[in-house]
Short mmCIF file of C-alpha atoms and ligand atoms in Angstrom, two decimals:
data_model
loop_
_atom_site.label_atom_id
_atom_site.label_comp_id
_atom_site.label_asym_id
_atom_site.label_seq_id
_atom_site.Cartn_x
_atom_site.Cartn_y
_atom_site.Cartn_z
CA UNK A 1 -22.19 -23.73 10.72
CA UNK A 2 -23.85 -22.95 13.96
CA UNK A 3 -27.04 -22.09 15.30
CA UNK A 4 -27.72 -18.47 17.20
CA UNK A 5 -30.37 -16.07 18.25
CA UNK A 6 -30.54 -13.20 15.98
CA UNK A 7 -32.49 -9.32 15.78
CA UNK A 8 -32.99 -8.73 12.31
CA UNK A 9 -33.21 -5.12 11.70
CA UNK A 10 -35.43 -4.46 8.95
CA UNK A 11 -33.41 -1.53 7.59
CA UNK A 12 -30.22 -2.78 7.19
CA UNK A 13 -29.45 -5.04 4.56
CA UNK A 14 -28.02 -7.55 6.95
CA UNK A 15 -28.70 -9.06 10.84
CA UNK A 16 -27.19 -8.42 13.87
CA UNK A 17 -26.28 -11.62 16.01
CA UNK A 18 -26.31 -11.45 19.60
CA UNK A 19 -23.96 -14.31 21.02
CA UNK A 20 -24.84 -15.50 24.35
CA UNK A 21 -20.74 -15.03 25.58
CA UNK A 22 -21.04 -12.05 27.60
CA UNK A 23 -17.63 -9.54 27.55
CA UNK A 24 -16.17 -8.58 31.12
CA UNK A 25 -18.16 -5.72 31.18
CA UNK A 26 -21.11 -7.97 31.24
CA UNK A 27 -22.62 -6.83 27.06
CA UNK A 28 -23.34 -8.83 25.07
CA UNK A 29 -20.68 -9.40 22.30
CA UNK A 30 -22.19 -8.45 18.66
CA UNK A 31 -21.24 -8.90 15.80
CA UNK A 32 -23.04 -8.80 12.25
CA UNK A 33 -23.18 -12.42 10.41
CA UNK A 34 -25.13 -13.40 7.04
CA UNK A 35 -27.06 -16.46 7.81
CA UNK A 36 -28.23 -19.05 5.11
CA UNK A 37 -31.53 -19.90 6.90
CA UNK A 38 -33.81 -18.61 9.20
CA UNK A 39 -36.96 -19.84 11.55
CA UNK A 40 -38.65 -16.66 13.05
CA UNK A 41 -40.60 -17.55 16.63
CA UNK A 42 -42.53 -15.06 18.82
CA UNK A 43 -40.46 -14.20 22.41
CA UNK A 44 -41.92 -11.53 25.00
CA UNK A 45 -43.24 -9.72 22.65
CA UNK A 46 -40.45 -9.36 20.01
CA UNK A 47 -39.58 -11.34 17.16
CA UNK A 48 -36.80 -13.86 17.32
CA UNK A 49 -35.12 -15.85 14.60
CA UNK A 50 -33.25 -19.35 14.92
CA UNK A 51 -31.00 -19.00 11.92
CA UNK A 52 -27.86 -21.49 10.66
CA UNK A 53 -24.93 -18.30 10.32
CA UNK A 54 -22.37 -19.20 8.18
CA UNK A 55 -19.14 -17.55 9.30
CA UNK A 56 -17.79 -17.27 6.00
CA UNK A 57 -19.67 -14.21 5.88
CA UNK A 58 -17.94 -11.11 7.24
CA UNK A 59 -16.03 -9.27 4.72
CA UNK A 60 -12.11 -9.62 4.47
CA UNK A 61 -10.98 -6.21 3.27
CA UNK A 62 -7.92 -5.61 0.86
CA UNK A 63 -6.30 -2.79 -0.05
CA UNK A 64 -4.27 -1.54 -2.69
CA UNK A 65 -2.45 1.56 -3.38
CA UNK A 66 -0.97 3.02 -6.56
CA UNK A 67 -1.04 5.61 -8.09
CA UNK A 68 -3.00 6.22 -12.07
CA UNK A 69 -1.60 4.04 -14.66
CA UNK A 70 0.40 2.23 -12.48
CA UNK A 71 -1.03 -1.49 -13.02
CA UNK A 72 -4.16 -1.40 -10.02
CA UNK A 73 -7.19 -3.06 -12.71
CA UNK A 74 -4.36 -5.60 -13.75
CA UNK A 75 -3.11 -6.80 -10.92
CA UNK A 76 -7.20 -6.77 -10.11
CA UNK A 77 -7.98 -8.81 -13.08
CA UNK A 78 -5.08 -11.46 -12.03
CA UNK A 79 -6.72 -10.97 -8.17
CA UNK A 80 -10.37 -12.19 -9.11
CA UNK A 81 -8.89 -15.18 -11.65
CA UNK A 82 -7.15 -16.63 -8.72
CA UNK A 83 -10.99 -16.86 -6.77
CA UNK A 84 -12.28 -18.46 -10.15
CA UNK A 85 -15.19 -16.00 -12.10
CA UNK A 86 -14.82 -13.69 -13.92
CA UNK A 87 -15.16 -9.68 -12.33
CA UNK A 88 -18.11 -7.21 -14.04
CA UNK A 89 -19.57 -4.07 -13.37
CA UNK A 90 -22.64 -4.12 -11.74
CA UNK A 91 -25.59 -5.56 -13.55
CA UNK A 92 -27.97 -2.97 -14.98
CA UNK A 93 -26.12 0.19 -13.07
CA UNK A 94 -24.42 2.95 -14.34
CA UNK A 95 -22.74 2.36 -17.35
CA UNK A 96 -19.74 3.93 -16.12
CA UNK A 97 -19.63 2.45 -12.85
CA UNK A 98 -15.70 1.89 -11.33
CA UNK A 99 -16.87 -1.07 -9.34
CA UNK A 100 -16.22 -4.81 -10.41
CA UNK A 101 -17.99 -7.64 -9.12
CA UNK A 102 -17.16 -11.47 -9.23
CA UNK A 103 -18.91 -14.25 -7.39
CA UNK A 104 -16.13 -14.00 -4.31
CA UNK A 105 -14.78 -10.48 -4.58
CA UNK A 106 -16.29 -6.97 -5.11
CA UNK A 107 -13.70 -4.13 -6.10
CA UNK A 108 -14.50 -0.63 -5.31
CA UNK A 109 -12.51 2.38 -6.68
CA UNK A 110 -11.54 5.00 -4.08
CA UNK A 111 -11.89 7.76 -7.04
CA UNK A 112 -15.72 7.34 -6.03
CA UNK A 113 -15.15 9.10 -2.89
CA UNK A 114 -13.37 12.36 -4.78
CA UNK A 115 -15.58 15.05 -3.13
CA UNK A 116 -14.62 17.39 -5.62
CA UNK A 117 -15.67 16.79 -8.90
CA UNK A 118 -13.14 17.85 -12.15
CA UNK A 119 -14.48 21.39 -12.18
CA UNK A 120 -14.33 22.21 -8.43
CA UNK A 121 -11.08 20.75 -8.34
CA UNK A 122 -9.68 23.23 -11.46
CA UNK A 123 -11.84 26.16 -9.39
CA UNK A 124 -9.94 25.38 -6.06
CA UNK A 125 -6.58 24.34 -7.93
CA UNK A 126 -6.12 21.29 -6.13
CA UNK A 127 -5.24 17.84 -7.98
CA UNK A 128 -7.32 14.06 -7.23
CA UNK A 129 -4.78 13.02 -5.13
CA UNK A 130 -5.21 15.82 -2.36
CA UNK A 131 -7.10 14.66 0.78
CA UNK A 132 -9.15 18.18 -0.12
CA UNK A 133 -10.52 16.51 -2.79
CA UNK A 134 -11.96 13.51 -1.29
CA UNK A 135 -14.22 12.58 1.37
CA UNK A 136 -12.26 10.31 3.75
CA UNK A 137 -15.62 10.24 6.66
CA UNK A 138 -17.70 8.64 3.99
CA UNK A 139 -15.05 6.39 2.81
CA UNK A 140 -14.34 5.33 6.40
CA UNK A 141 -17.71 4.81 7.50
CA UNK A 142 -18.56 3.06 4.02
CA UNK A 143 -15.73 0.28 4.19
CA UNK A 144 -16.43 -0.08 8.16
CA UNK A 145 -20.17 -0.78 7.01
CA UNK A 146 -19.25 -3.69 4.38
CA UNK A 147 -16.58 -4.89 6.82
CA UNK A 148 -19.83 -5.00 9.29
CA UNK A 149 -21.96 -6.54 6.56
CA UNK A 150 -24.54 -4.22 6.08
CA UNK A 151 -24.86 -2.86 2.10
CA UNK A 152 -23.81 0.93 1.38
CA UNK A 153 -24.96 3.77 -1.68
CA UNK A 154 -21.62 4.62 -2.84
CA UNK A 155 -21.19 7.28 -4.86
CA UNK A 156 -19.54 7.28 -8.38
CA UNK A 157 -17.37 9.09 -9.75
CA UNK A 158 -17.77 9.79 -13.30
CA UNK A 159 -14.36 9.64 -15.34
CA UNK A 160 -16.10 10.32 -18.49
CA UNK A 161 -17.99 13.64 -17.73
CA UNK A 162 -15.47 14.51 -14.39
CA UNK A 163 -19.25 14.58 -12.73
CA UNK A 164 -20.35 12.53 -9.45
CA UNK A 165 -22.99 10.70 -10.23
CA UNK A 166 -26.05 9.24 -8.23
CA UNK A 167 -25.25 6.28 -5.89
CA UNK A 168 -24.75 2.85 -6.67
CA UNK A 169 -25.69 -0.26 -3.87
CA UNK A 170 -23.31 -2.11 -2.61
CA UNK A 171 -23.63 -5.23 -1.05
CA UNK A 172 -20.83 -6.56 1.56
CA UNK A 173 -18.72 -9.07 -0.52
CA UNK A 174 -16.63 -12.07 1.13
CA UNK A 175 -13.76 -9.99 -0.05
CA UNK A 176 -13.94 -6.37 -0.85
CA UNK A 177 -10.91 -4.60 -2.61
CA UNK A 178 -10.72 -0.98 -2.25
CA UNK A 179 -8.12 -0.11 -4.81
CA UNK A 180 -6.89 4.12 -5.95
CA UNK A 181 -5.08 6.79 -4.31
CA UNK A 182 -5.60 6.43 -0.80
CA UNK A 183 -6.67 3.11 0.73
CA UNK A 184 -4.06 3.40 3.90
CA UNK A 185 -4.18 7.14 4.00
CA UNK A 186 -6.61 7.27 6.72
CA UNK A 187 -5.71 5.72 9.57
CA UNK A 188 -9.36 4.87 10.32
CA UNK A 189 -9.75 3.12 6.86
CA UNK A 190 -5.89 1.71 7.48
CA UNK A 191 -7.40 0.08 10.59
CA UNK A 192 -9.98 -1.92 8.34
CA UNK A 193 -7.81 -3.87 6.24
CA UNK A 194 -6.99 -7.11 6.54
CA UNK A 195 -4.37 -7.17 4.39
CA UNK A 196 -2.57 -4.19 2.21
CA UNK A 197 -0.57 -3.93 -1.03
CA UNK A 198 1.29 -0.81 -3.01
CA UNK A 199 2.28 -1.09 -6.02
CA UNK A 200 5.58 1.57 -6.02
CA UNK A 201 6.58 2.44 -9.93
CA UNK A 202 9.36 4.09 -10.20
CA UNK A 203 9.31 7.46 -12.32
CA UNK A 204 11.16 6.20 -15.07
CA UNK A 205 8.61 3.20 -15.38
CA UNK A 206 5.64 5.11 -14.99
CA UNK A 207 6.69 7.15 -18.02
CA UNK A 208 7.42 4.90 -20.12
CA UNK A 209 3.82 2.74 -19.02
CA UNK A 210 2.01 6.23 -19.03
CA UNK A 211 3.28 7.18 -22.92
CA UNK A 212 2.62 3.54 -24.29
CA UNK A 213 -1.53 3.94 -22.61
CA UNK A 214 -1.82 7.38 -22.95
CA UNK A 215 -0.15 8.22 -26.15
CA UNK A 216 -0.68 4.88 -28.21
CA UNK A 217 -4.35 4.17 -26.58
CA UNK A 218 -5.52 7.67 -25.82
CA UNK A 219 -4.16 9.95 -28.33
CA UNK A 220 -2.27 12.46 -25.94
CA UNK A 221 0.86 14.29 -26.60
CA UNK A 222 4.40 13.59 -25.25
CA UNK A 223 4.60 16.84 -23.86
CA UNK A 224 1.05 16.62 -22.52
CA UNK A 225 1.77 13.09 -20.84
CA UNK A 226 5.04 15.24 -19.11
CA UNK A 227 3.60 17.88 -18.05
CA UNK A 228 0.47 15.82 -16.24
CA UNK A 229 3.47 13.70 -13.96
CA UNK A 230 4.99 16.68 -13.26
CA UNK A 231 1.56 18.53 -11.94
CA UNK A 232 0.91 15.28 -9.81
CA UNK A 233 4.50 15.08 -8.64
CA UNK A 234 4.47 17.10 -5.38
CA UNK A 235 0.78 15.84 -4.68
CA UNK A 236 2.33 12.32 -5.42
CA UNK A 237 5.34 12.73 -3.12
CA UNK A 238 3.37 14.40 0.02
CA UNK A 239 0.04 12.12 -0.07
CA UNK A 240 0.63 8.72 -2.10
CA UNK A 241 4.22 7.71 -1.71
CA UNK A 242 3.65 7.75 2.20
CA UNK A 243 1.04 5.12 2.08
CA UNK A 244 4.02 2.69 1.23
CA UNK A 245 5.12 2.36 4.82
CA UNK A 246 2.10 0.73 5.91
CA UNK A 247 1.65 -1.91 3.33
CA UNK A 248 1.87 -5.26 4.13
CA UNK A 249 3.41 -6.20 0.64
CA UNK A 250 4.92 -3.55 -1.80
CA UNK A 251 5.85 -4.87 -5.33
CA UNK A 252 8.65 -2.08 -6.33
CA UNK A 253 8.92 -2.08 -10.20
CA UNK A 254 12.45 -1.03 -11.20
CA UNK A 255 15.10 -0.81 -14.17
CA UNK A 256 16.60 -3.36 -15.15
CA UNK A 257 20.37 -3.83 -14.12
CA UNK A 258 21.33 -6.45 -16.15
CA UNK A 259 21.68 -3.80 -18.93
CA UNK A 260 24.25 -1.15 -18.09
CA UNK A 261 22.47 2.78 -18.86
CA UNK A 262 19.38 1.37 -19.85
CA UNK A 263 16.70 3.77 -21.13
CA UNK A 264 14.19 1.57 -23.07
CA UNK A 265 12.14 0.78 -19.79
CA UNK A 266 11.51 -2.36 -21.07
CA UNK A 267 13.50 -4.95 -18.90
CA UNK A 268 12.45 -4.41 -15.04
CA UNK A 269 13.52 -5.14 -12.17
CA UNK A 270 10.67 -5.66 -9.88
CA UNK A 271 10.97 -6.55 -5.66
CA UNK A 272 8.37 -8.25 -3.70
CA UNK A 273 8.97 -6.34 -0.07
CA UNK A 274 7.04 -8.80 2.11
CA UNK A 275 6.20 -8.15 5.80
CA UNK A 276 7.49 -10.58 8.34
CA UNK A 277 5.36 -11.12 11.76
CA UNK A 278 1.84 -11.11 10.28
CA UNK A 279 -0.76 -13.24 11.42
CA UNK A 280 -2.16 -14.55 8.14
CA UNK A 281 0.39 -14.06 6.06
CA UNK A 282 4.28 -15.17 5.78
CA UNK A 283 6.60 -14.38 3.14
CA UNK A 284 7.63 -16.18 -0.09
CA UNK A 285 11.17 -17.70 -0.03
CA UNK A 286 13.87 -18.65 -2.52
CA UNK A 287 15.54 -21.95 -1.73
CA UNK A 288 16.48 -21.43 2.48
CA UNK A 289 13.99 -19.20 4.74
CA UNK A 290 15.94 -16.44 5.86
CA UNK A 291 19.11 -16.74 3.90
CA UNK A 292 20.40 -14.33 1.23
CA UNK A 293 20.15 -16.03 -1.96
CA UNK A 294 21.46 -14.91 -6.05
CA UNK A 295 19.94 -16.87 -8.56
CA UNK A 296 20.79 -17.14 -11.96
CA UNK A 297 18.63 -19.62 -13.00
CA UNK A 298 19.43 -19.60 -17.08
CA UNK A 299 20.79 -23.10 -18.26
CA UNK A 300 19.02 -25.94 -18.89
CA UNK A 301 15.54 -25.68 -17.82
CA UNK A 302 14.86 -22.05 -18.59
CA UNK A 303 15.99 -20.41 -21.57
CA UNK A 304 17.22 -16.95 -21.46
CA UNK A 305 18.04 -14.59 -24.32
CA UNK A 306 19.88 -11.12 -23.68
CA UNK A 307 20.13 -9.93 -20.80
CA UNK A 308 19.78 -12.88 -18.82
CA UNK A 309 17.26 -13.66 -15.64
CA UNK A 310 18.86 -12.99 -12.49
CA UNK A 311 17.00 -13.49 -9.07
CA UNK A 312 17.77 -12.59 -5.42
CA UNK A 313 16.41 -13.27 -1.98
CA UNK A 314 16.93 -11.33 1.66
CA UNK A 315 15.48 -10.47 4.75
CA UNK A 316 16.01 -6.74 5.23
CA UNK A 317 14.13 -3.64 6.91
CA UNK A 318 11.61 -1.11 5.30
CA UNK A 319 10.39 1.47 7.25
CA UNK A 320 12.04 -0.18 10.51
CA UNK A 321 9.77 -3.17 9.56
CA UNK A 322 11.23 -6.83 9.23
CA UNK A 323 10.87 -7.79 5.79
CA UNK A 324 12.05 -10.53 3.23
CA UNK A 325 12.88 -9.42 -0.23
CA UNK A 326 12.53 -11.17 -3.73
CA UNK A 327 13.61 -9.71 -6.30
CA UNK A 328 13.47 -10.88 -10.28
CA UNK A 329 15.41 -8.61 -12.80
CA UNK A 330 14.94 -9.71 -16.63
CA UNK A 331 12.46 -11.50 -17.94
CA UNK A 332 10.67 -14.92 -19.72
CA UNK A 333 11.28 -16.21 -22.60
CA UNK A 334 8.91 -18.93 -22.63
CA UNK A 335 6.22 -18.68 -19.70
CA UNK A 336 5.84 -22.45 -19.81
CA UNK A 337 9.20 -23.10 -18.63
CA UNK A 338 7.85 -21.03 -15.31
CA UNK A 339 7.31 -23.80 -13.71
CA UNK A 340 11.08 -24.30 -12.87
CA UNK A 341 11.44 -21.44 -11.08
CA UNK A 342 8.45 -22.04 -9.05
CA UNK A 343 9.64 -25.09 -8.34
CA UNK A 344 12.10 -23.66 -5.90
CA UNK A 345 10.06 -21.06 -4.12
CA UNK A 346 8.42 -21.73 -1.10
CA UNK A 347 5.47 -20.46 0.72
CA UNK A 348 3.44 -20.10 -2.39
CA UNK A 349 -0.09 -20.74 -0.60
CA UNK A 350 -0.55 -22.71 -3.91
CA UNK A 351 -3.35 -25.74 -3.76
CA UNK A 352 -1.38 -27.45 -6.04
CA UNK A 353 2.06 -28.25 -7.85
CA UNK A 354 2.29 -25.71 -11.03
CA UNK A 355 -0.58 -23.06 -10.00
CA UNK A 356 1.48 -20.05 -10.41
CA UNK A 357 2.83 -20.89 -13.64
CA UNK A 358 -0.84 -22.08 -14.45
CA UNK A 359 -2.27 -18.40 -13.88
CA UNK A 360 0.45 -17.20 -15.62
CA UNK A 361 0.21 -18.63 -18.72
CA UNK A 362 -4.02 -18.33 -18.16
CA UNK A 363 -3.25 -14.54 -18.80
CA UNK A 364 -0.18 -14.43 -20.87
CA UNK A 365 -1.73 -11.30 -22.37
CA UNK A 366 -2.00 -8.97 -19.39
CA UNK A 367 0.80 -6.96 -19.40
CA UNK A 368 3.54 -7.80 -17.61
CA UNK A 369 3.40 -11.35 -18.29
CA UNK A 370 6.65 -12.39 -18.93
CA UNK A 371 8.55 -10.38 -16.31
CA UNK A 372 8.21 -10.08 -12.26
CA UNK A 373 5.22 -7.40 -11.97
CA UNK A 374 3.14 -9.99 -13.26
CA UNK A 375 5.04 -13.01 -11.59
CA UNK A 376 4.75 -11.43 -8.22
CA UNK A 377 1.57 -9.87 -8.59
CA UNK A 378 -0.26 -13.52 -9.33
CA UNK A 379 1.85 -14.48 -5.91
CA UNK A 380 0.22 -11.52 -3.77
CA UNK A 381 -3.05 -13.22 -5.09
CA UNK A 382 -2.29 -16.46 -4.09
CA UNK A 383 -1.35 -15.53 -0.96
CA UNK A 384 -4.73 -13.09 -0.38
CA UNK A 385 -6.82 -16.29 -0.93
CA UNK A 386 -4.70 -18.00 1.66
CA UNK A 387 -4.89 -15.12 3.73
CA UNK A 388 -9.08 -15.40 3.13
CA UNK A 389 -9.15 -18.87 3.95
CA UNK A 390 -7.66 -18.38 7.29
CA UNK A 391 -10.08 -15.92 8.61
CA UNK A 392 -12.77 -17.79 7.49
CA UNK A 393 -11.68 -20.98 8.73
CA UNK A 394 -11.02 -18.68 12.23
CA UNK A 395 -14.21 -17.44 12.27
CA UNK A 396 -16.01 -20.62 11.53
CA UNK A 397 -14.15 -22.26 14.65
CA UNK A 398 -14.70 -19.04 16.82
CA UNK A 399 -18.79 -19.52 15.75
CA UNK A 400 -18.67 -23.14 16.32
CA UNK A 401 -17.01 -22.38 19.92
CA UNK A 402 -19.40 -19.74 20.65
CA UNK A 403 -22.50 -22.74 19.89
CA UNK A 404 -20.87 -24.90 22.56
CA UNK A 405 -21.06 -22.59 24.74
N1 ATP B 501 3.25 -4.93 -15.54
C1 ATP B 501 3.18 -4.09 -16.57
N2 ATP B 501 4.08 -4.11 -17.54
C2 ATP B 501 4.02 -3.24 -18.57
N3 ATP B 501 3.06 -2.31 -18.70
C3 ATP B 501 2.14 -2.25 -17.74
C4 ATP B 501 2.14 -3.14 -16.62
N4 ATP B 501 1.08 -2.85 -15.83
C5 ATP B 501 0.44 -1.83 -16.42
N5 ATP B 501 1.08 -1.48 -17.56
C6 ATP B 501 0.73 -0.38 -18.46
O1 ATP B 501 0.05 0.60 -17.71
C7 ATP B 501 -1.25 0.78 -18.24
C8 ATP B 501 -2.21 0.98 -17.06
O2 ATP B 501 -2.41 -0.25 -16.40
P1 ATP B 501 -3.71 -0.43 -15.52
O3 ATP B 501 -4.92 -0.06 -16.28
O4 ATP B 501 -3.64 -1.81 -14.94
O5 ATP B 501 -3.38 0.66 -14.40
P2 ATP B 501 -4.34 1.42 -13.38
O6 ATP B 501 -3.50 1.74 -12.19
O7 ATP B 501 -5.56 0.63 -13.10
O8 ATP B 501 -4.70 2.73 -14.17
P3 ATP B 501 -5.86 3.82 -13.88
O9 ATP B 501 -5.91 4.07 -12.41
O10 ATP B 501 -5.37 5.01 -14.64
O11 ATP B 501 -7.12 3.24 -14.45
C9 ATP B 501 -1.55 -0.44 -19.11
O12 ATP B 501 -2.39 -0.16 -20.18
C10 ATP B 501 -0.17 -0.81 -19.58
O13 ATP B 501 0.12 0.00 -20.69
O1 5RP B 502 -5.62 10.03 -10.22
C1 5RP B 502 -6.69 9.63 -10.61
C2 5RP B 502 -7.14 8.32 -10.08
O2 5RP B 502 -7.49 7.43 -11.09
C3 5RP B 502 -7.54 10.47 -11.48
O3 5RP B 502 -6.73 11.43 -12.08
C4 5RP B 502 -8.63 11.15 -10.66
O4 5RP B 502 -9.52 10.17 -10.21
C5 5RP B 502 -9.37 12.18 -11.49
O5 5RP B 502 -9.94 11.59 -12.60
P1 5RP B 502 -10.14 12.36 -13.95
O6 5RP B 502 -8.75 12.69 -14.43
O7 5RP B 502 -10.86 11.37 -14.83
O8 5RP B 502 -10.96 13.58 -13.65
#
């Protein structure tokens, strides 16, 4: 906590701080900051506050890429259990509201920035996942707002009427998610996260996940289900797929090849492609940092039925990026027994011995429980609230520095 001089701005759901560092240039640095208490005085005329700014305050952004039905509200539901609360739509708002909101983190949906609703989309014949169809500006000047902790009207879009619907307030979270189509399509957005995930399904996964929603929960047809991937393919390929590059982790869901010809989709294979080089973040290893590990961990301490557990470690490149690799094909037969394989990865950002297994069994009824999408996806959380405390614990020293000074 430290003390500053601040100009409130009465229309902006925030404050600007004006730090007494000048740049080179000879401005004075800004930068928006929530402050826990304030003491307003009288100075020449214009109204100046004393306030204790807590640099917790500006907003981390995350985001994450997949495309529909590919696993973006789980992997958000085992995201906001790692922060502790639990994530709800807005409190007396629209009914049908995309956004989530837990003490810690606020999750937007990017479908809320489709500029063309279902009809104008049918009338133009473009799909959802067209940059046509949405309004990246808005979306870019939205996030850049929250990141800048001032509070936003976002609009909604309505997946039960297809309609966009009046605005909802926003208020700048200590960690907003934007999560849909597009989150590092726009390189202006792109430049906004702090950290960046995609969730890559391969086709034959993605149909088997899209008939066991759509036709068991939703009553479509198989043919239906088909013929809705296929219309989204080329859209897929030329707008979403790209995004993959930029990501900072991609968790790659596979089939299994522990069985030989499988077509039951139900064993995976999934990857966690980690980035090397970033600032907050480094990479989950198996054993030896750097080495190229196969690990067949089924004996003693973890039982395995047909077809086994096999897991494998590597650095490697993606996209001419450095990366490390780890990989878990198969999956759990008893999620307590977890524990043992965590037991030999490193780098888990964990605060204590047993917390990934601990989340895991917490949600043994998401899907993907007993296999590596859900494994690796409580991991990427894990790591995001490592990646949180950093920056704050950055900014808090930056503010504290600034005081001195
Ligand atoms: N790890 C997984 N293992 C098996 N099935 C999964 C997994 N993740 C998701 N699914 C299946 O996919 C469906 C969609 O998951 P989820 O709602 O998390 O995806 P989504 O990307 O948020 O979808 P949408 O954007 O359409 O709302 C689930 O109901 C489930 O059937
Ligand atoms: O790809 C999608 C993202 O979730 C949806 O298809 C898109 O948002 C359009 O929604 P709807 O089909 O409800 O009109």
């Amino acid at each position: 906590m430290a003390t500053c001089a601040v100009y409130t701005t009465p229309s902006l759901h925030s404050c600007s701080i004006t730090s007494p560092a000048k740049t080179s240039l000879g401005f004075h640095q800004r930068q928006v900051i929530f402050f826990t208490s304030r003491r307003i005085t009288k100075r020449g005329g214009r109204s100046t506050s004393e306030v204790t700014c807590s640099a917790e305050a500006k907003t981390v952004v995350i985001g994450l890429a997949a495309d529909s039905g590919c696993g973006k509200s789980t992997f958000m539901r085992r995201l906001t259990s790692v922060f502790g609360g639990a994530a709800e739509p807005p409190k007396g708002g629209n009914p049908d509201s995309n956004t989530l909101i837990s003490d810690t983190t606020t999750v937007i949906c990017l479908d809320d920035y489709h500029s063309l609703d279902r009809t104008g989309r049918k009338e133009k014949g473009v799909t959802a996942l067209d940059p046509r169809a949405n309004n990246f500006d808005l979306m870019y000047e939205q996030v850049k707002a929250l990141k800048d902790g001032v509070a936003v009207d976002k609009p909604i879009y309505n997946h039960v009427t297809g309609l966009l619907d009046p605005p909802e307030l926003i208020r700048p979270p200590k960690i907003l998610v934007i999560e849909g189509l597009h989150p590092m399509f726009d390189p202006r957005v792109r430049e906004l996260l702090d950290f960046s995930i995609y969730l890559d399904i391969s086709d034959e996964v993605k149909f088997a996940w899209k008939i066991q929603r759509d036709m068991a929960e939703r009553g479509h047809s198989l043919e239906s289900i088909k013929a809705s991937i296929e219309a989204r393919k080329p859209d897929f390929d030329a707008y979403i797929d790209p995004q993959k590059q930029h990501a900072d982790a991609v968790v790659e869901v596979l089939p299994t090849q522990l069985i030989p010809d499988d077509n039951e989709g139900k064993v995976l294979r999934v990857r966690l492609i980690m980035k090397e080089g970033l600032k907050h973040f480094s990479p989950v290893y198996l054993f030896d940092e750097g080495s190229t590990i196969s690990w067949i961990p089924c004996g003693r301490k973890l039982t395995c039925s047909y077809p086994g557990i096999k897991f494998a470690y590597a650095p490697d490149t993606y996209y001419s990026n450095e990366v490390s690799v780890l990989e878990m094909d198969g999956q759990f037969d008893r999620l307590d027994e977890l524990i043992y394989v965590e037991s030999h990865l490193s780098n888990l950002s964990t605060k204590f011995y047993g917390e990934v297994t601990q989340q895991m069994l917490k949600h043994s009824d998401f899907p993907g429980s007993n296999n590596g999408t859900g494994l690796f996806q409580t991991i990427v959380g894990l790591k995001i609230r490592d990646l949180y405390e950093q920056i704050v614990a950055e900014r808090a020293a930056a503010v504290a520095e600034a005081a001195k000074v």
